[in-house]
Short mmCIF file of N, CA and C in Angstrom, two decimals:
data_model
loop_
_atom_site.label_atom_id
_atom_site.label_comp_id
_atom_site.label_asym_id
_atom_site.label_seq_id
_atom_site.Cartn_x
_atom_site.Cartn_y
_atom_site.Cartn_z
N LEU A 1 33.33 8.17 7.97
CA LEU A 1 32.34 8.50 9.12
C LEU A 1 31.38 9.35 8.23
N LYS A 2 31.49 10.35 7.59
CA LYS A 2 30.56 11.23 7.16
C LYS A 2 29.75 10.39 6.00
N LYS A 3 29.98 9.06 5.18
CA LYS A 3 29.16 8.30 4.59
C LYS A 3 28.36 7.63 5.21
N LYS A 4 28.60 7.19 6.57
CA LYS A 4 28.13 6.46 7.52
C LYS A 4 26.75 7.23 8.09
N LEU A 5 27.02 8.56 8.15
CA LEU A 5 25.97 9.25 8.91
C LEU A 5 25.21 9.94 7.89
N ALA A 6 25.79 9.97 6.41
CA ALA A 6 24.65 10.63 5.32
C ALA A 6 23.33 9.99 5.15
N GLY A 7 22.24 11.07 5.12
CA GLY A 7 20.99 10.26 5.05
C GLY A 7 20.18 9.93 6.02
N LEU A 8 20.72 10.16 7.31
CA LEU A 8 19.91 9.73 8.72
C LEU A 8 18.81 10.68 8.55
N GLY A 9 17.81 9.99 9.25
CA GLY A 9 16.49 10.76 9.82
C GLY A 9 16.97 11.44 11.18
N ALA A 10 16.00 12.44 11.30
CA ALA A 10 15.85 12.93 12.66
C ALA A 10 16.32 12.41 13.84
N VAL A 11 15.61 11.30 13.95
CA VAL A 11 15.65 10.48 15.05
C VAL A 11 17.16 9.89 15.26
N ASN A 12 17.61 9.59 13.99
CA ASN A 12 19.04 8.91 14.05
C ASN A 12 20.10 9.99 14.45
N ALA A 13 19.69 11.02 13.87
CA ALA A 13 20.63 12.15 14.20
C ALA A 13 20.79 12.47 15.63
N LEU A 14 19.72 12.37 16.35
CA LEU A 14 19.58 12.48 17.78
C LEU A 14 20.25 11.41 18.54
N VAL A 15 20.19 10.33 17.95
CA VAL A 15 20.77 9.19 18.38
C VAL A 15 22.26 9.34 18.62
N ILE A 16 22.77 9.86 17.39
CA ILE A 16 24.18 10.14 17.07
C ILE A 16 24.60 11.00 18.26
N GLY A 17 24.00 12.17 18.24
CA GLY A 17 24.00 13.15 19.47
C GLY A 17 24.33 12.59 20.51
N VAL A 18 23.26 11.77 21.05
CA VAL A 18 23.28 11.14 22.43
C VAL A 18 24.59 10.33 22.33
N ALA A 19 24.99 9.46 21.41
CA ALA A 19 26.33 8.71 21.52
C ALA A 19 27.44 9.39 21.57
N LEU A 20 27.41 10.70 20.90
CA LEU A 20 28.70 11.44 21.17
C LEU A 20 28.75 12.29 22.28
N SER A 21 27.44 12.36 22.84
CA SER A 21 27.63 13.11 24.12
C SER A 21 28.09 11.98 25.22
N LEU A 22 27.93 10.84 25.15
CA LEU A 22 28.69 10.03 26.26
C LEU A 22 30.19 10.10 26.32
N PRO A 23 30.61 9.99 27.16
CA PRO A 23 32.34 10.16 27.43
C PRO A 23 32.96 9.27 26.34
N ALA A 24 33.75 9.66 25.65
CA ALA A 24 34.60 8.67 24.67
C ALA A 24 35.29 7.99 25.14
N GLY A 25 35.02 6.55 24.82
CA GLY A 25 35.99 5.56 25.31
C GLY A 25 35.87 4.93 26.64
N ALA A 26 35.06 3.92 26.63
CA ALA A 26 34.55 3.34 28.03
C ALA A 26 36.01 2.82 28.87
N LYS A 27 36.00 3.41 30.10
CA LYS A 27 37.09 3.24 30.93
C LYS A 27 36.90 1.64 31.44
N ALA A 28 38.06 1.35 32.04
CA ALA A 28 38.16 0.04 32.66
C ALA A 28 37.07 -0.14 33.74
N SER A 29 36.75 1.07 34.39
CA SER A 29 35.55 1.00 35.68
C SER A 29 34.36 1.21 35.14
N GLU A 30 34.21 1.13 33.76
CA GLU A 30 32.63 1.42 33.28
C GLU A 30 32.43 0.26 32.37
N ARG A 31 31.01 -0.16 32.28
CA ARG A 31 30.54 -1.23 31.46
C ARG A 31 29.16 -0.29 30.56
N ARG A 32 29.46 -0.86 29.17
CA ARG A 32 28.42 -0.28 28.65
C ARG A 32 27.68 -1.18 27.95
N VAL A 33 26.31 -1.36 27.82
CA VAL A 33 25.79 -2.61 27.10
C VAL A 33 24.70 -2.16 26.26
N ALA A 34 24.52 -2.49 24.99
CA ALA A 34 23.07 -1.92 24.30
C ALA A 34 22.62 -3.29 23.49
N LEU A 35 21.12 -2.97 23.59
CA LEU A 35 20.23 -3.89 22.82
C LEU A 35 19.71 -3.05 21.70
N LEU A 36 20.17 -3.57 20.47
CA LEU A 36 19.38 -2.77 19.41
C LEU A 36 18.36 -3.80 18.70
N VAL A 37 17.37 -3.34 18.83
CA VAL A 37 16.04 -4.28 18.07
C VAL A 37 15.56 -3.58 16.96
N GLY A 38 15.20 -4.27 15.86
CA GLY A 38 14.36 -4.01 14.78
C GLY A 38 13.82 -4.93 13.98
N HIS A 39 12.58 -4.50 13.44
CA HIS A 39 11.82 -5.43 12.61
C HIS A 39 11.03 -4.43 11.84
N PRO A 40 11.29 -4.93 10.48
CA PRO A 40 10.51 -4.20 9.32
C PRO A 40 9.16 -4.26 9.12
N LEU A 41 8.34 -5.56 9.77
CA LEU A 41 7.10 -6.02 9.49
C LEU A 41 6.41 -5.49 10.99
N GLY A 42 5.15 -4.87 10.96
CA GLY A 42 4.24 -4.70 12.04
C GLY A 42 2.84 -5.25 11.98
N GLY A 43 2.82 -6.23 11.22
CA GLY A 43 1.47 -6.81 10.77
C GLY A 43 0.88 -6.74 9.63
N GLU A 44 -0.41 -7.13 9.43
CA GLU A 44 -1.09 -7.23 8.00
C GLU A 44 -1.36 -5.66 7.53
N ARG A 45 -1.76 -4.85 8.60
CA ARG A 45 -2.63 -3.06 8.13
C ARG A 45 -0.86 -2.42 7.81
N LEU A 46 0.36 -2.79 8.37
CA LEU A 46 1.41 -1.80 8.22
C LEU A 46 2.33 -2.03 6.90
N THR A 47 2.79 -1.15 6.42
CA THR A 47 3.85 -1.15 5.10
C THR A 47 5.15 -1.69 5.56
N PRO A 48 5.50 -2.65 5.13
CA PRO A 48 6.94 -3.02 5.52
C PRO A 48 7.96 -2.02 5.28
N LEU A 49 9.06 -1.84 6.34
CA LEU A 49 9.86 -0.72 6.42
C LEU A 49 11.15 -1.25 5.68
N ARG A 50 11.69 -0.37 4.80
CA ARG A 50 12.69 -0.70 4.03
C ARG A 50 14.38 -0.49 4.79
N TYR A 51 14.07 0.34 5.91
CA TYR A 51 15.61 0.52 6.51
C TYR A 51 15.92 0.36 7.65
N VAL A 52 14.95 -0.63 8.29
CA VAL A 52 15.54 -1.12 9.69
C VAL A 52 16.84 -1.78 9.77
N GLU A 53 17.05 -2.36 8.84
CA GLU A 53 18.54 -3.42 9.06
C GLU A 53 19.69 -2.30 9.08
N ASN A 54 19.70 -1.33 8.15
CA ASN A 54 20.17 -0.13 7.82
C ASN A 54 20.52 0.57 9.29
N ASP A 55 19.35 0.81 9.76
CA ASP A 55 19.32 1.73 10.89
C ASP A 55 20.00 1.18 12.14
N LEU A 56 19.87 -0.32 12.28
CA LEU A 56 20.76 -1.20 13.26
C LEU A 56 22.10 -1.27 13.04
N ALA A 57 22.56 -1.19 11.75
CA ALA A 57 23.96 -1.46 11.46
C ALA A 57 24.66 -0.03 12.02
N ARG A 58 24.15 1.05 11.57
CA ARG A 58 24.42 2.41 11.57
C ARG A 58 24.58 2.44 13.20
N MET A 59 23.62 2.47 13.79
CA MET A 59 23.61 2.33 15.38
C MET A 59 24.89 1.76 15.92
N ARG A 60 24.85 0.39 15.66
CA ARG A 60 25.85 -0.20 16.12
C ARG A 60 27.07 0.19 15.72
N ASP A 61 27.49 0.70 14.36
CA ASP A 61 28.72 1.30 14.42
C ASP A 61 29.14 2.59 14.82
N VAL A 62 27.84 3.58 15.42
CA VAL A 62 28.00 4.56 16.08
C VAL A 62 28.58 4.27 17.44
N LEU A 63 27.68 3.26 18.14
CA LEU A 63 28.00 3.12 19.52
C LEU A 63 29.67 2.52 19.74
N THR A 64 29.79 1.74 19.02
CA THR A 64 31.03 1.04 19.05
C THR A 64 32.17 1.74 18.59
N GLN A 65 32.06 2.70 17.45
CA GLN A 65 33.12 3.53 17.01
C GLN A 65 33.28 4.86 17.70
N LEU A 66 32.21 5.28 18.12
CA LEU A 66 32.31 6.83 19.14
C LEU A 66 31.73 6.67 20.26
N GLY A 67 30.97 5.80 20.75
CA GLY A 67 30.42 5.89 22.06
C GLY A 67 30.92 4.70 23.08
N GLY A 68 32.13 4.43 23.01
CA GLY A 68 32.70 3.74 23.79
C GLY A 68 32.22 2.36 24.28
N PHE A 69 31.20 1.67 23.33
CA PHE A 69 30.78 0.45 23.71
C PHE A 69 31.48 -0.59 23.07
N PRO A 70 32.03 -1.52 23.77
CA PRO A 70 32.66 -2.88 23.29
C PRO A 70 31.73 -3.52 22.03
N ALA A 71 32.35 -4.07 21.13
CA ALA A 71 31.35 -4.53 20.16
C ALA A 71 30.93 -5.90 20.76
N ASP A 72 31.20 -6.45 21.52
CA ASP A 72 30.63 -7.66 22.31
C ASP A 72 29.40 -7.65 23.26
N ASP A 73 29.50 -6.16 23.55
CA ASP A 73 28.36 -5.79 24.52
C ASP A 73 27.26 -4.92 23.75
N VAL A 74 27.13 -5.20 22.42
CA VAL A 74 26.22 -4.48 21.35
C VAL A 74 25.36 -5.64 20.62
N VAL A 75 24.26 -6.00 21.21
CA VAL A 75 23.74 -6.98 20.73
C VAL A 75 22.41 -6.55 19.60
N VAL A 76 22.62 -7.03 18.42
CA VAL A 76 21.79 -6.74 17.47
C VAL A 76 20.49 -7.93 17.12
N SER A 77 19.26 -7.49 17.19
CA SER A 77 18.30 -8.42 17.14
C SER A 77 17.29 -7.95 15.92
N TYR A 78 17.40 -8.62 14.96
CA TYR A 78 16.94 -8.26 13.79
C TYR A 78 15.49 -9.35 13.09
N ARG A 79 14.45 -8.87 13.24
CA ARG A 79 13.41 -9.69 12.80
C ARG A 79 13.14 -10.67 13.86
N GLU A 80 13.42 -10.81 15.05
CA GLU A 80 12.98 -11.49 16.18
C GLU A 80 11.71 -11.32 16.72
N ASP A 81 11.08 -12.55 17.14
CA ASP A 81 9.82 -12.52 17.65
C ASP A 81 9.91 -12.13 19.27
N VAL A 82 8.73 -11.75 19.65
CA VAL A 82 8.50 -11.30 20.89
C VAL A 82 9.43 -11.86 22.10
N ALA A 83 9.18 -13.30 21.94
CA ALA A 83 9.87 -14.29 22.96
C ALA A 83 11.43 -14.03 22.76
N ARG A 84 11.98 -14.01 21.75
CA ARG A 84 13.53 -13.99 21.68
C ARG A 84 13.89 -12.46 21.98
N VAL A 85 13.22 -11.38 21.85
CA VAL A 85 13.52 -10.12 22.23
C VAL A 85 13.47 -9.97 23.57
N THR A 86 12.38 -10.51 24.31
CA THR A 86 12.57 -10.48 25.41
C THR A 86 13.49 -11.26 26.26
N GLN A 87 13.93 -12.51 25.65
CA GLN A 87 15.08 -13.10 26.23
C GLN A 87 16.52 -12.36 25.99
N ARG A 88 16.49 -11.53 25.19
CA ARG A 88 17.62 -10.99 24.71
C ARG A 88 17.67 -9.64 25.87
N PHE A 89 16.54 -9.17 26.37
CA PHE A 89 16.62 -8.35 27.72
C PHE A 89 17.41 -9.12 28.98
N ALA A 90 16.72 -10.35 28.93
CA ALA A 90 17.46 -11.01 30.27
C ALA A 90 18.77 -11.33 30.10
N ASP A 91 19.15 -11.64 28.77
CA ASP A 91 20.62 -11.55 28.53
C ASP A 91 21.36 -10.36 29.16
N ALA A 92 20.74 -9.43 28.63
CA ALA A 92 21.41 -8.07 29.00
C ALA A 92 21.49 -7.93 30.48
N ARG A 93 20.36 -8.15 31.06
CA ARG A 93 20.27 -8.25 32.70
C ARG A 93 21.31 -9.13 33.33
N ALA A 94 21.63 -10.20 32.39
CA ALA A 94 22.67 -11.15 33.32
C ALA A 94 24.21 -10.48 32.98
N ALA A 95 24.22 -10.10 31.86
CA ALA A 95 25.67 -9.46 31.81
C ALA A 95 26.10 -8.17 32.47
N LEU A 96 24.97 -7.52 32.73
CA LEU A 96 24.94 -6.45 33.65
C LEU A 96 25.18 -6.94 35.03
N ARG A 97 24.29 -7.99 35.69
CA ARG A 97 24.79 -8.38 36.76
C ARG A 97 26.02 -8.88 37.00
N ASP A 98 27.02 -9.36 35.94
CA ASP A 98 28.38 -9.97 36.21
C ASP A 98 29.18 -8.84 36.37
N THR A 99 28.80 -7.60 36.15
CA THR A 99 29.72 -6.47 36.25
C THR A 99 30.21 -6.29 37.59
N PRO A 100 31.56 -6.16 37.84
CA PRO A 100 32.37 -6.20 39.13
C PRO A 100 31.47 -4.70 40.14
N ARG A 101 31.22 -5.12 41.28
CA ARG A 101 30.68 -3.98 42.10
C ARG A 101 31.60 -2.54 42.03
N GLY A 102 30.69 -1.70 41.88
CA GLY A 102 31.28 -0.19 41.85
C GLY A 102 31.86 0.03 40.43
N GLU A 103 31.67 -0.73 39.52
CA GLU A 103 31.82 -0.50 38.27
C GLU A 103 30.49 0.41 37.82
N ALA A 104 30.82 1.48 37.23
CA ALA A 104 29.62 2.31 36.60
C ALA A 104 29.09 1.42 35.32
N THR A 105 27.86 1.37 34.99
CA THR A 105 27.18 0.78 33.89
C THR A 105 26.25 1.76 33.35
N LEU A 106 26.04 1.38 32.10
CA LEU A 106 24.83 2.09 31.15
C LEU A 106 24.40 1.02 30.35
N PHE A 107 23.18 0.77 30.26
CA PHE A 107 22.31 -0.14 29.30
C PHE A 107 21.55 1.15 28.26
N LEU A 108 21.62 0.74 26.96
CA LEU A 108 21.07 1.48 26.10
C LEU A 108 20.10 0.54 25.23
N PHE A 109 18.94 0.89 24.96
CA PHE A 109 17.95 0.18 24.20
C PHE A 109 17.89 1.02 23.06
N TYR A 110 17.59 0.47 21.77
CA TYR A 110 17.26 1.21 20.49
C TYR A 110 16.29 0.32 19.87
N PHE A 111 15.14 1.06 19.39
CA PHE A 111 14.08 0.42 18.80
C PHE A 111 14.05 0.95 17.46
N SER A 112 14.12 0.20 16.18
CA SER A 112 13.81 0.75 15.02
C SER A 112 12.48 -0.26 14.27
N GLY A 113 11.55 0.44 13.98
CA GLY A 113 10.25 -0.40 13.35
C GLY A 113 8.99 0.32 13.50
N HIS A 114 7.77 -0.43 13.59
CA HIS A 114 6.44 -0.12 13.92
C HIS A 114 6.33 0.05 15.29
N ALA A 115 5.35 0.93 15.65
CA ALA A 115 4.29 0.95 16.99
C ALA A 115 3.06 1.18 16.54
N GLN A 116 2.23 0.62 17.45
CA GLN A 116 0.90 0.77 17.09
C GLN A 116 -0.05 0.36 18.25
N ASP A 117 -1.05 1.20 18.78
CA ASP A 117 -1.77 0.59 19.87
C ASP A 117 -1.08 0.39 21.10
N GLY A 118 0.02 1.47 21.44
CA GLY A 118 0.70 1.19 22.76
C GLY A 118 1.70 0.34 22.91
N SER A 119 2.23 -0.13 21.63
CA SER A 119 2.99 -1.44 21.61
C SER A 119 3.92 -1.08 20.44
N LEU A 120 5.02 -1.68 20.56
CA LEU A 120 6.12 -1.82 19.76
C LEU A 120 5.51 -3.37 18.66
N ARG A 121 5.87 -3.15 17.52
CA ARG A 121 5.24 -4.19 16.80
C ARG A 121 6.52 -4.97 16.37
N LEU A 122 6.48 -6.29 16.49
CA LEU A 122 7.63 -7.10 15.87
C LEU A 122 6.95 -8.25 15.09
N GLY A 123 6.81 -7.85 13.90
CA GLY A 123 6.02 -8.72 13.02
C GLY A 123 4.62 -8.98 13.57
N ASP A 124 4.10 -10.13 13.54
CA ASP A 124 2.77 -10.29 14.15
C ASP A 124 2.44 -10.10 15.41
N GLY A 125 3.54 -10.22 16.21
CA GLY A 125 3.55 -9.80 17.56
C GLY A 125 3.97 -8.63 18.10
N SER A 126 3.59 -8.16 19.58
CA SER A 126 3.79 -6.95 19.79
C SER A 126 4.09 -6.96 21.30
N LEU A 127 4.91 -6.00 21.66
CA LEU A 127 5.47 -5.55 23.22
C LEU A 127 4.94 -4.38 23.59
N PRO A 128 4.03 -4.31 24.42
CA PRO A 128 3.54 -3.01 25.05
C PRO A 128 4.53 -2.06 25.53
N LEU A 129 4.28 -0.90 25.43
CA LEU A 129 5.49 0.06 25.78
C LEU A 129 5.65 0.06 27.18
N VAL A 130 4.59 -0.20 28.05
CA VAL A 130 4.66 -0.60 29.50
C VAL A 130 5.74 -1.58 29.79
N ARG A 131 5.53 -2.47 28.97
CA ARG A 131 6.55 -3.85 29.28
C ARG A 131 8.07 -3.52 28.70
N ILE A 132 8.00 -2.57 27.92
CA ILE A 132 9.49 -2.33 27.33
C ILE A 132 10.11 -1.34 28.53
N LYS A 133 9.40 -0.44 29.05
CA LYS A 133 9.79 0.29 30.02
C LYS A 133 10.34 -0.59 31.35
N GLU A 134 9.29 -1.69 31.62
CA GLU A 134 9.85 -2.28 32.78
C GLU A 134 10.94 -3.25 32.37
N LEU A 135 11.08 -3.65 31.20
CA LEU A 135 12.20 -4.40 30.93
C LEU A 135 13.66 -3.68 30.77
N VAL A 136 13.44 -2.45 30.49
CA VAL A 136 14.82 -1.64 30.50
C VAL A 136 15.11 -1.22 31.90
N GLU A 137 14.06 -1.17 32.91
CA GLU A 137 14.59 -0.82 34.50
C GLU A 137 14.87 -2.11 34.88
N GLN A 138 14.69 -3.57 34.37
CA GLN A 138 14.81 -4.53 35.16
C GLN A 138 16.31 -4.82 34.75
N THR A 139 16.91 -4.23 33.92
CA THR A 139 18.35 -4.45 33.38
C THR A 139 19.12 -4.28 34.77
N GLY A 140 18.82 -3.24 35.58
CA GLY A 140 19.42 -2.93 36.98
C GLY A 140 20.71 -2.10 36.66
N ALA A 141 20.98 -1.61 35.42
CA ALA A 141 21.96 -0.41 35.11
C ALA A 141 21.34 0.78 35.79
N PRO A 142 22.49 1.51 36.53
CA PRO A 142 22.05 2.51 37.20
C PRO A 142 21.45 3.84 36.36
N LEU A 143 22.36 3.66 34.93
CA LEU A 143 21.95 4.53 33.91
C LEU A 143 21.43 3.92 32.77
N ARG A 144 20.02 4.28 32.45
CA ARG A 144 19.29 3.45 31.19
C ARG A 144 18.87 4.47 30.17
N VAL A 145 18.99 4.08 28.94
CA VAL A 145 18.77 4.98 28.00
C VAL A 145 17.73 4.14 27.24
N ALA A 146 16.54 4.55 26.57
CA ALA A 146 15.68 4.09 25.61
C ALA A 146 15.47 4.86 24.59
N LEU A 147 15.96 4.41 23.42
CA LEU A 147 15.35 5.38 22.23
C LEU A 147 14.70 4.47 20.95
N LEU A 148 13.43 4.98 20.79
CA LEU A 148 12.35 4.47 20.26
C LEU A 148 12.21 5.05 18.83
N ASP A 149 12.65 4.49 17.81
CA ASP A 149 12.55 5.26 16.26
C ASP A 149 11.35 4.40 15.78
N ALA A 150 10.27 5.08 16.17
CA ALA A 150 8.92 4.45 15.66
C ALA A 150 7.88 5.27 15.67
N CYS A 151 6.66 5.32 14.92
CA CYS A 151 5.60 6.28 15.06
C CYS A 151 4.95 5.85 16.34
N ARG A 152 4.18 6.75 17.02
CA ARG A 152 3.15 6.70 18.14
C ARG A 152 4.03 6.15 19.39
N THR A 153 5.05 6.24 19.58
CA THR A 153 5.89 5.68 20.80
C THR A 153 6.00 6.65 21.73
N GLY A 154 5.63 8.02 21.68
CA GLY A 154 5.65 8.97 22.61
C GLY A 154 4.75 8.75 23.91
N GLY A 155 3.90 7.78 23.94
CA GLY A 155 2.89 7.53 25.10
C GLY A 155 3.80 7.06 26.23
N ILE A 156 4.95 6.32 25.77
CA ILE A 156 5.97 5.76 26.87
C ILE A 156 6.27 6.74 27.79
N THR A 157 6.53 8.00 27.47
CA THR A 157 6.82 8.95 28.45
C THR A 157 5.66 9.83 29.49
N ARG A 158 4.63 9.07 28.95
CA ARG A 158 3.29 9.28 29.82
C ARG A 158 2.88 8.07 30.99
N LEU A 159 3.82 6.97 30.72
CA LEU A 159 3.48 5.85 31.90
C LEU A 159 3.80 6.32 33.04
N LYS A 160 3.22 5.45 33.95
CA LYS A 160 3.68 6.00 35.34
C LYS A 160 5.05 6.09 36.01
N GLY A 161 5.48 7.31 36.60
CA GLY A 161 6.53 7.55 37.03
C GLY A 161 7.39 8.30 35.90
N ALA A 162 6.76 8.78 34.78
CA ALA A 162 7.42 9.69 33.75
C ALA A 162 7.01 10.94 33.72
N ILE A 163 7.59 12.15 33.64
CA ILE A 163 7.22 13.23 33.60
C ILE A 163 7.96 14.32 32.76
N LYS A 164 7.31 15.00 32.11
CA LYS A 164 7.88 16.06 31.15
C LYS A 164 8.28 17.35 31.71
N GLU A 165 9.89 17.69 31.63
CA GLU A 165 10.34 18.85 32.26
C GLU A 165 11.16 19.33 31.47
N GLN A 166 11.53 20.80 31.61
CA GLN A 166 12.26 21.77 30.79
C GLN A 166 13.46 21.03 30.90
N PRO A 167 14.33 21.26 29.62
CA PRO A 167 15.78 20.51 29.86
C PRO A 167 16.50 21.33 30.69
N ILE A 168 17.79 20.55 31.37
CA ILE A 168 18.63 21.34 32.22
C ILE A 168 19.83 20.77 31.79
N THR A 169 20.96 21.37 32.14
CA THR A 169 22.29 21.36 31.71
C THR A 169 22.91 20.79 33.46
N LEU A 170 23.74 19.92 33.32
CA LEU A 170 24.24 19.40 34.53
C LEU A 170 25.68 19.15 34.22
N ASP A 171 26.39 19.47 35.28
CA ASP A 171 28.03 19.47 35.03
C ASP A 171 28.47 18.11 36.06
N VAL A 172 28.73 16.93 35.77
CA VAL A 172 28.86 15.94 36.72
C VAL A 172 30.42 15.70 36.40
N ASP A 173 30.74 15.76 37.68
CA ASP A 173 32.57 15.52 37.75
C ASP A 173 32.84 13.86 37.89
N ASP A 174 31.96 13.22 38.46
CA ASP A 174 32.33 12.05 38.78
C ASP A 174 30.99 11.29 37.83
N GLU A 175 31.30 10.49 36.80
CA GLU A 175 30.44 9.76 36.03
C GLU A 175 29.63 8.96 36.74
N ARG A 176 30.11 8.27 37.69
CA ARG A 176 29.83 6.81 38.28
C ARG A 176 28.46 7.40 39.23
N ALA A 177 28.30 8.70 39.20
CA ALA A 177 27.17 9.22 40.04
C ALA A 177 25.92 9.52 39.06
N GLN A 178 26.25 9.45 37.79
CA GLN A 178 24.90 9.54 36.63
C GLN A 178 23.91 8.39 37.18
N SER A 179 22.89 8.46 37.33
CA SER A 179 21.83 7.45 37.38
C SER A 179 20.29 7.69 37.01
N GLY A 180 19.82 6.99 36.56
CA GLY A 180 18.43 7.56 36.36
C GLY A 180 17.88 6.70 34.80
N GLN A 181 16.67 6.96 34.11
CA GLN A 181 16.31 6.72 33.09
C GLN A 181 15.99 7.58 32.17
N VAL A 182 16.18 7.53 30.72
CA VAL A 182 16.06 8.50 29.86
C VAL A 182 15.20 7.73 28.60
N LEU A 183 14.26 8.17 28.33
CA LEU A 183 13.26 7.69 27.23
C LEU A 183 13.25 8.88 26.21
N ILE A 184 13.63 8.48 25.13
CA ILE A 184 13.52 9.20 23.97
C ILE A 184 12.63 8.69 22.71
N ALA A 185 11.48 9.39 22.24
CA ALA A 185 10.59 8.64 21.32
C ALA A 185 10.62 9.36 20.25
N ALA A 186 10.25 8.86 19.04
CA ALA A 186 10.33 9.43 17.55
C ALA A 186 9.23 10.45 17.51
N SER A 187 7.95 10.06 18.29
CA SER A 187 7.00 10.92 17.94
C SER A 187 5.98 10.89 19.06
N SER A 188 4.83 11.53 18.92
CA SER A 188 3.83 11.68 19.96
C SER A 188 3.11 10.41 19.83
N GLU A 189 2.07 10.29 20.62
CA GLU A 189 1.16 9.17 20.79
C GLU A 189 0.57 9.01 19.43
#
């Protein structure tokens, strides 16, 4: 495990912290689905990124080995276009809709790549941050987490309905009572 975590940046370290803070081992009454998206290209003006594929592999390993995510419920989308990534969100929504009633669910979205002008960059295409927020919400999972490992993604927290607050600590006895949306971005706008 030490080798897998070596050399991770600050955002990846934060991601690992989030994964480790999730209760270990998904219970039979709990469903965890993750969509991990990465693209090393961001269009003509942006330098190709070298480690996006490694970021996705490390995130998958952390979620499956430490975060209680079944391997079949962690989907990796590497170098896919906007249409395919949007379809991946629809697939996640369908998988979560098939979750038995009363079963706690968590959806985690992770992006590694470029962002520019209020959008995640997928090669020559882009997905606006406001659309990402909608897609995450539309999965229907009571608890949703989005981790954006790209420059200039902090604007997502300023979209309608998001407010910055002081950190708080909660003690929740019933994990099924947890609900809401968490957005963590690598940097400011």
